[in-house]
Tab-separated table of C-alpha atoms in Angstrom:
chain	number	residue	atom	x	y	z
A	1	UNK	CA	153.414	91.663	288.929
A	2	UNK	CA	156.480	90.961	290.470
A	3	UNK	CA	157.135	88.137	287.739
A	4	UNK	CA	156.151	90.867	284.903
A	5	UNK	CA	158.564	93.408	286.122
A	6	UNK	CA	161.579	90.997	286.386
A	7	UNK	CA	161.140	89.839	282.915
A	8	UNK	CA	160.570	93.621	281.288
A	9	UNK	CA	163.794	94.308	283.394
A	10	UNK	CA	166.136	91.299	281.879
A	11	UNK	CA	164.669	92.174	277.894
A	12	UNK	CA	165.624	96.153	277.966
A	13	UNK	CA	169.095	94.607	279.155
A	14	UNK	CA	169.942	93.862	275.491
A	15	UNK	CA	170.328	97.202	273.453
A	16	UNK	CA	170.796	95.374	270.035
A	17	UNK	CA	172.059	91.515	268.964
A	18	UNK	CA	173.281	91.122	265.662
A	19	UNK	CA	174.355	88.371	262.961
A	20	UNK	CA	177.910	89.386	261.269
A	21	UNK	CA	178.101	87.118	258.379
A	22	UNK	CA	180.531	86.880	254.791
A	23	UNK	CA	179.429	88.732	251.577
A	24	UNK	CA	178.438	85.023	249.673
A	25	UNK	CA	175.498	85.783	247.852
A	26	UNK	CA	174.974	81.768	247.445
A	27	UNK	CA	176.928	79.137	249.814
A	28	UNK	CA	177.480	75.709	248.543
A	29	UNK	CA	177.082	72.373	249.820
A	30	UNK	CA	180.353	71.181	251.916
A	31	UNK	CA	181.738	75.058	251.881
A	32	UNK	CA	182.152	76.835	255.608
A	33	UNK	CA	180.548	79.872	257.046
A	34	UNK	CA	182.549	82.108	259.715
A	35	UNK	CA	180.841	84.766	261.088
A	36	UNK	CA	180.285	86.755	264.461
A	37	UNK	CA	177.692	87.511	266.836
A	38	UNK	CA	177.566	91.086	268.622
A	39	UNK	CA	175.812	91.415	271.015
A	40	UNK	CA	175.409	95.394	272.541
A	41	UNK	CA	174.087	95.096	276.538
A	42	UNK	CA	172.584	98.324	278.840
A	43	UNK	CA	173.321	96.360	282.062
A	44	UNK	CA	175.205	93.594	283.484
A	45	UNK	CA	173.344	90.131	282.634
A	46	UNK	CA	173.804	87.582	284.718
A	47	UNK	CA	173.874	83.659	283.514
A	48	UNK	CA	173.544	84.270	280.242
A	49	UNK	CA	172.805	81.869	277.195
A	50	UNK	CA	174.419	82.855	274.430
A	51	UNK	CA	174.264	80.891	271.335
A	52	UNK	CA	174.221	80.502	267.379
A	53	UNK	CA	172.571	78.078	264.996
A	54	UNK	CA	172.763	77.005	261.692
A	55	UNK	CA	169.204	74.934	260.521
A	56	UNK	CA	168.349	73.338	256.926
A	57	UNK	CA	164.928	72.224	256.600
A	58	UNK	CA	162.324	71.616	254.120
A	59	UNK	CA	158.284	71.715	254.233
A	60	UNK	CA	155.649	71.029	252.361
A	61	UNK	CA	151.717	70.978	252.755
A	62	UNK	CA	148.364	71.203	250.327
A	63	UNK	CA	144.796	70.065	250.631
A	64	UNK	CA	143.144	67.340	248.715
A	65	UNK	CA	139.626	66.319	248.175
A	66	UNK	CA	138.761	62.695	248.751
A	67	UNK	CA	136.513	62.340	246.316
A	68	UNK	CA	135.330	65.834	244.875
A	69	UNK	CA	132.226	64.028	243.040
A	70	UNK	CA	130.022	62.846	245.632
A	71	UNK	CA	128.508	65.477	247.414
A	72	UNK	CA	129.647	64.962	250.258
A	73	UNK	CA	133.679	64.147	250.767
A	74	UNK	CA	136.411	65.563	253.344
A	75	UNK	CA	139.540	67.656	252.269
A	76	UNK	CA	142.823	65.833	253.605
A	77	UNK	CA	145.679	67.616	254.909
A	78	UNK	CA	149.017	66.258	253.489
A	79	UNK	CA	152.299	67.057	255.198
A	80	UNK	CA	156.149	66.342	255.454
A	81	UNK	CA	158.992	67.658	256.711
A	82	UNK	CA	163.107	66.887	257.103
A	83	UNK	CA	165.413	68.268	258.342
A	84	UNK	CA	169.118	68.606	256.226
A	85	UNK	CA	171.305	70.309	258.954
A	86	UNK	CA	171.268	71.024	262.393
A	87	UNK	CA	173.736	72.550	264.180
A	88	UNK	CA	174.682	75.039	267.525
A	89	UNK	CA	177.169	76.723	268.970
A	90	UNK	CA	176.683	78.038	272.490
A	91	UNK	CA	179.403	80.156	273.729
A	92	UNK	CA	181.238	79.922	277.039
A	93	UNK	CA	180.691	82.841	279.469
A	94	UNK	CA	183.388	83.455	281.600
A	95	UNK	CA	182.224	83.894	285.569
A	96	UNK	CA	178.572	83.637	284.349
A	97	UNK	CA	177.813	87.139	283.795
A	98	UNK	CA	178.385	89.524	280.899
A	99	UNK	CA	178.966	93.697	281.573
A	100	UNK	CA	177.594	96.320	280.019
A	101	UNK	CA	178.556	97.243	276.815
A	102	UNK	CA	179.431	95.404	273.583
A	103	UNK	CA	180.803	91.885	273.120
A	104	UNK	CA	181.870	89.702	269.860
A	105	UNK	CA	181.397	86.119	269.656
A	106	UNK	CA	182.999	84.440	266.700
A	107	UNK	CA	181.579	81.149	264.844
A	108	UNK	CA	181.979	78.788	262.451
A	109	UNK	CA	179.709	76.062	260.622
A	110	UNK	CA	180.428	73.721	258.054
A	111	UNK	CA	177.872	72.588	255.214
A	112	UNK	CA	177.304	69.163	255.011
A	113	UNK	CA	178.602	67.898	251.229
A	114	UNK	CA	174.975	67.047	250.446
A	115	UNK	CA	172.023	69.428	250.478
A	116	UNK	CA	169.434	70.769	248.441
A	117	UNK	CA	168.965	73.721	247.255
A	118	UNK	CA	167.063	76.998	248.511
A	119	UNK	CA	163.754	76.144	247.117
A	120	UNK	CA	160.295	77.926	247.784
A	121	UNK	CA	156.984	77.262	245.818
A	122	UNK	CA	152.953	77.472	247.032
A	123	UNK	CA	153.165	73.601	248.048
A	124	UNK	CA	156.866	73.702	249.805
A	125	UNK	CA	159.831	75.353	250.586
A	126	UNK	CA	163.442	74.433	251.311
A	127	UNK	CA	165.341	77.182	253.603
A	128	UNK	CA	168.193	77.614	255.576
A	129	UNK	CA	168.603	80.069	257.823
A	130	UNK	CA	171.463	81.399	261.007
A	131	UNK	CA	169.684	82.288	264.384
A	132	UNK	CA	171.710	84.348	267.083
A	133	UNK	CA	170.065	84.227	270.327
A	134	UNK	CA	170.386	85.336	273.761
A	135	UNK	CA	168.750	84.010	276.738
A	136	UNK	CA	168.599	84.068	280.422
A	137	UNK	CA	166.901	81.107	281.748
A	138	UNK	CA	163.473	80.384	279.886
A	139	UNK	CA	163.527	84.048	278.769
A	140	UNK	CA	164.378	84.624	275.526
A	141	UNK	CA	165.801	88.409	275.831
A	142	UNK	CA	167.077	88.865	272.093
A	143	UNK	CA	167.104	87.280	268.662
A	144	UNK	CA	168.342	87.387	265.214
A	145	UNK	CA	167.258	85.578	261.851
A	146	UNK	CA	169.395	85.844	258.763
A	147	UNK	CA	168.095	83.729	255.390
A	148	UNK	CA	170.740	81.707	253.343
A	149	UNK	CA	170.281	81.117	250.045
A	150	UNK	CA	172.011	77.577	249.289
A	151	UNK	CA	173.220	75.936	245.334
A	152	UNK	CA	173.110	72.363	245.919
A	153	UNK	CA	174.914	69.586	244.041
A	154	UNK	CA	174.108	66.908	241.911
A	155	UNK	CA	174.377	63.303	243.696
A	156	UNK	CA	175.194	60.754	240.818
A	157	UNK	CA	177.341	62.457	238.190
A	158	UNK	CA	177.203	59.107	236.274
A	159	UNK	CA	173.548	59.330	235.979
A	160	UNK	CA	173.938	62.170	233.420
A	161	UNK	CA	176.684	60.935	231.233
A	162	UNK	CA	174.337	59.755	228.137
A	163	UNK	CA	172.281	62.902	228.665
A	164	UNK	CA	175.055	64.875	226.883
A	165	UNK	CA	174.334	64.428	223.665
A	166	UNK	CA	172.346	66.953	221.156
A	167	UNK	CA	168.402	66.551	221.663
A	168	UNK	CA	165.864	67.702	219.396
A	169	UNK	CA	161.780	67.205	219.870
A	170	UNK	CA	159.688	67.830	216.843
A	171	UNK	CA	155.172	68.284	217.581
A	172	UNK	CA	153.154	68.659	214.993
A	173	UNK	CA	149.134	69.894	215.302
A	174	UNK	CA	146.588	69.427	212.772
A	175	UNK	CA	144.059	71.843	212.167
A	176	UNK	CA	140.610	72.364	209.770
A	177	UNK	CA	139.147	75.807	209.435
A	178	UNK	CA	135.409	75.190	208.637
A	179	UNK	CA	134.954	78.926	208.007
A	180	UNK	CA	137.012	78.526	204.294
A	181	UNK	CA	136.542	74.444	204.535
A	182	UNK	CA	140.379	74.084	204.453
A	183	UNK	CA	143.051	71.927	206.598
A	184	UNK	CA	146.337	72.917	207.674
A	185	UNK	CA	149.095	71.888	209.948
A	186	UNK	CA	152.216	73.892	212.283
A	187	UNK	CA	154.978	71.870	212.447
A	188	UNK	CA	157.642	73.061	215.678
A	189	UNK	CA	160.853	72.253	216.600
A	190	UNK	CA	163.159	72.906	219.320
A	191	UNK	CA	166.979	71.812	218.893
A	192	UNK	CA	169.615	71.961	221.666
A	193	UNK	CA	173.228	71.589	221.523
A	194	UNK	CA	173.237	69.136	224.759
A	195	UNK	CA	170.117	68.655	227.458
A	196	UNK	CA	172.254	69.610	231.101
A	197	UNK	CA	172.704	72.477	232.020
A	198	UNK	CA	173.514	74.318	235.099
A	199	UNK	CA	171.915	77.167	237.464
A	200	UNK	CA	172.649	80.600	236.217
A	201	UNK	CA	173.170	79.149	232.986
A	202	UNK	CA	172.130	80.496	229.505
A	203	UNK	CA	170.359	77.883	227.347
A	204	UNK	CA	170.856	78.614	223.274
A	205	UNK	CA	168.126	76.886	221.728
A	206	UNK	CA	166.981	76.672	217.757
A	207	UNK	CA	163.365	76.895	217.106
A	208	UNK	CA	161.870	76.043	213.433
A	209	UNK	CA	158.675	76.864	212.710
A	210	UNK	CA	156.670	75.205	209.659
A	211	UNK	CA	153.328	76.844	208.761
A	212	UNK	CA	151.417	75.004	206.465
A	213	UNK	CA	148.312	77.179	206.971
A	214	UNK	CA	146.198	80.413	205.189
A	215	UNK	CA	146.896	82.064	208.488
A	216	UNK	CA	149.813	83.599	210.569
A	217	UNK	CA	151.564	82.132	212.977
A	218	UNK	CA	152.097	85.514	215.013
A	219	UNK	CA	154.043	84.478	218.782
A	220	UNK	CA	155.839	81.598	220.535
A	221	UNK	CA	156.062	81.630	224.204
A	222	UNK	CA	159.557	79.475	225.537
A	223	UNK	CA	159.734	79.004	229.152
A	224	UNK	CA	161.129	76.806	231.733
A	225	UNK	CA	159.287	74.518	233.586
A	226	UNK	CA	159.600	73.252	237.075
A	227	UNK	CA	157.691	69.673	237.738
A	228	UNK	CA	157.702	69.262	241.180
A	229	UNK	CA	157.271	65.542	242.408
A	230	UNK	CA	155.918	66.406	246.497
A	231	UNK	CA	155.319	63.290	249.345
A	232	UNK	CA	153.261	63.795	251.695
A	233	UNK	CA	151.031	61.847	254.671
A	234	UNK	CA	148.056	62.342	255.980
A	235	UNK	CA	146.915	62.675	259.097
A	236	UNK	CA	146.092	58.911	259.741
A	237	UNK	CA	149.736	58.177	257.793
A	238	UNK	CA	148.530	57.450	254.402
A	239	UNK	CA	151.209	58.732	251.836
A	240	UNK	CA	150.173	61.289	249.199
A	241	UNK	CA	151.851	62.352	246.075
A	242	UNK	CA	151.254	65.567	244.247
A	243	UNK	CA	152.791	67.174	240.956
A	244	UNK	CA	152.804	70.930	240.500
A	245	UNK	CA	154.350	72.457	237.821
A	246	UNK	CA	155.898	76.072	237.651
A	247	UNK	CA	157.654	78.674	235.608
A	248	UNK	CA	160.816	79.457	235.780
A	249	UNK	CA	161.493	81.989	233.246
A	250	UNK	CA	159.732	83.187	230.324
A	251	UNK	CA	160.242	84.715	226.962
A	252	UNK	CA	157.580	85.756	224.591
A	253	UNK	CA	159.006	85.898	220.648
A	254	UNK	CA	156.811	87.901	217.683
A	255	UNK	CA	157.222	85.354	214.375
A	256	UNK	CA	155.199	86.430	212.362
A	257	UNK	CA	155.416	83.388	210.302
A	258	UNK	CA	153.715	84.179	207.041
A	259	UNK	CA	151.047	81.074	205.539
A	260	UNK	CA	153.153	78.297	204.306
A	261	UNK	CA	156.405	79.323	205.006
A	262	UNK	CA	159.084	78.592	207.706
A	263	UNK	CA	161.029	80.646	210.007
A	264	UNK	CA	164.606	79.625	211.859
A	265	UNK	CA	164.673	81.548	215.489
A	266	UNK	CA	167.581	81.194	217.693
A	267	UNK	CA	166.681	81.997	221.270
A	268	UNK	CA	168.628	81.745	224.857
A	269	UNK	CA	166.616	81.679	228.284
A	270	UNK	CA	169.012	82.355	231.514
A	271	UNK	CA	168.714	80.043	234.309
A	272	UNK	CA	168.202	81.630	238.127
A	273	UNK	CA	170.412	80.615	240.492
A	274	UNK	CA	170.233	79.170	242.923
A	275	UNK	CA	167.642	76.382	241.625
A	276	UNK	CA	167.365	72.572	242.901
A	277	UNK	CA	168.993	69.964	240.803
A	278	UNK	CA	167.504	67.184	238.857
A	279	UNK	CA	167.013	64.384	241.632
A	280	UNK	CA	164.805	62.221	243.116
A	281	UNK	CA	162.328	61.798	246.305
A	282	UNK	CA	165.367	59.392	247.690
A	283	UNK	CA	167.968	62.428	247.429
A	284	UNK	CA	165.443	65.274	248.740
A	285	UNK	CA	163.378	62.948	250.915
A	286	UNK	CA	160.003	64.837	250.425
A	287	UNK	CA	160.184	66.191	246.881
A	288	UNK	CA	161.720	65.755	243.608
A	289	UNK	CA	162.742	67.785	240.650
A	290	UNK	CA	162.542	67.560	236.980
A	291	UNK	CA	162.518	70.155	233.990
A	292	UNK	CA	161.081	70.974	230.695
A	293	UNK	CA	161.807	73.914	228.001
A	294	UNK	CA	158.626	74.407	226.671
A	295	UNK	CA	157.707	76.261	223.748
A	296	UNK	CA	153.807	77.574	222.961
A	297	UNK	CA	151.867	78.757	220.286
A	298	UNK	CA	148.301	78.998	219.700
A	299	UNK	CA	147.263	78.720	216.595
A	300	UNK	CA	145.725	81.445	214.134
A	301	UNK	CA	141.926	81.391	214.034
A	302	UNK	CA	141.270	78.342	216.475
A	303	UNK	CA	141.174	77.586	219.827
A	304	UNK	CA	144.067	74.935	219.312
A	305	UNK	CA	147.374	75.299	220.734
A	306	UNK	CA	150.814	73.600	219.792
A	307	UNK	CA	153.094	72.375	222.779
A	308	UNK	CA	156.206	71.249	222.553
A	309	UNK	CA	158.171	70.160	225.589
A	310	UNK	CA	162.015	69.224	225.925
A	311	UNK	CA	163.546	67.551	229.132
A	312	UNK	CA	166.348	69.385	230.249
A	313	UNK	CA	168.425	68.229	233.017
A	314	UNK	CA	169.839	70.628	235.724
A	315	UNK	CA	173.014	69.439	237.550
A	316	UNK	CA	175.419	71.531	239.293
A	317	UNK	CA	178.684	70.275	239.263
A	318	UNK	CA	181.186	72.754	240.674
């Protein structure tokens, strides 16, 4: 009881803690972060532990059948994690007590010059985060969590030099309509200027569409896909790889392309930001980005659909 009272007595000692940081809506790799903690006290603590931190880390874990056809098979757990920064700053108190009332503690970090980005997804997630604690012994009395969203860079700016010319990817599908014993084919087209681009960025793209069908061609969905490369281990420290792919952004055209004719679209899709970079496992240590604009149609009367998919390289370089 005794114990129980002490420690109720030391955590209504702190009145409030609180994380001071800079208006940066998105911090970049190798840039600095100054900011303050304030902490607001009822009573006099004695030895106090006072201290800021400044973590990077990134996660990922999904389930996978062994073999999903027999009838009987175990799921394995896959994990990884790594940590990208890791730093603290514990303040000097002077005589080893603080009074009553409020006191300011000012900090300062510096990002390392290569990170990944903020990244979150079913499978994984990439954060960074600023913790303000206070302590007095093993008791933690007060703390404070404040989310940083983070732009990182691209490693090898060589690596995209021949990416920079114009691309264009052509797919063509086939179809036969049994119900009026005819064939037919929609030709698409996507045509971009260059192939890297960076986060926030709009990407102008030219569509042509070539219907050579009885039937309309009535929408085209263009979106941005994420292919995420994750590495994982099991439990027993067997490596695992899984690819997941997800949408970025989305936009959903009418065309209303009439039976044999063709239609010119010009279309832009803007980039979020922040958003990882192109890289590899090696750069991001348990996961590995790549991207697609992808443009859909299904076709008029069938169950077909028409894909065509353009890599697209996304490199910040500022």
């Amino acid at each position: 009881l005794d114990n129980s009272s002490s420690c109720s007595s030391l955590m209504s000692t702190v009145r409030a803690i609180n994380l001071v940081l800079p208006e940066i809506e998105v911090h970049l790799p190798g840039s600095n972060i100054d900011g303050q903690l304030v902490l607001n006290l009822r009573s006099t603590l004695m030895d106090p532990v006072v201290k800021v931190e400044l973590v990077g880390r990134g996660f990922l874990s999904w389930l996978e059948e062994d073999n999903p056809e027999l009838d009987y098979y175990k799921t394995t757990v896959c994990t990884n994690e790594a940590v990208y920064i890791s730093k603290s700053k514990n303040f000097h108190i002077e005589d080893g007590w603080l009074d009553s009332g409020v006191h300011t503690f000012d900090f300062h970090f510096s990002f390392p010059p290569r990170l990944p980005s903020t990244f979150t997804s079913k499978i994984g997630c990439i954060s960074y985060f600023i913790q303000g604690t206070c302590c007095s012994g093993q008791i933690v009395l007060a703390k404070e969590e404040r989310c940083l969203l983070l732009q990182g860079k691209t490693g090898d700016h060589r690596r995209h030099v021949k990416d920079k010319a114009p691309v264009v990817v052509e797919t063509r599908k086939d179809v036969v309509y049994f119900c009026c014993f005819s064939r037919g084919s929609v030709i698409l087209q996507i045509s971009l200027e260059k192939s890297i681009f960076c986060p926030g960025e709009t990407i102008v793209f030219i569509t042509d569409i070539a219907n050579r069908t009885h039937k309309y061609v009535r929408k085209i969905i263009f979106a941005v896909h994420c292919i995420v490369l994750y590495r994982g281990f099991s439990n027993r420290g067997k490596q695992h790889s899984l690819e997941d792919r997800s949408e970025m952004t989305r936009l959903e055209f009418e065309t209303n392309t009439a039976p044999f004719e063709d239609m010119r679209v010009t279309s832009a899709l803007v980039l979020p930001k922040p958003m990882p970079v192109t890289s590899t496992v090696k750069e991001n240590r348990i996961m590995a980005f790549r991207y697609e604009l992808v443009g859909t149609s299904d076709l008029p009367c069938t169950t077909s659909t028409i894909v065509v998919r353009v890599p697209i390289i996304i490199a910040a370089t500022n």
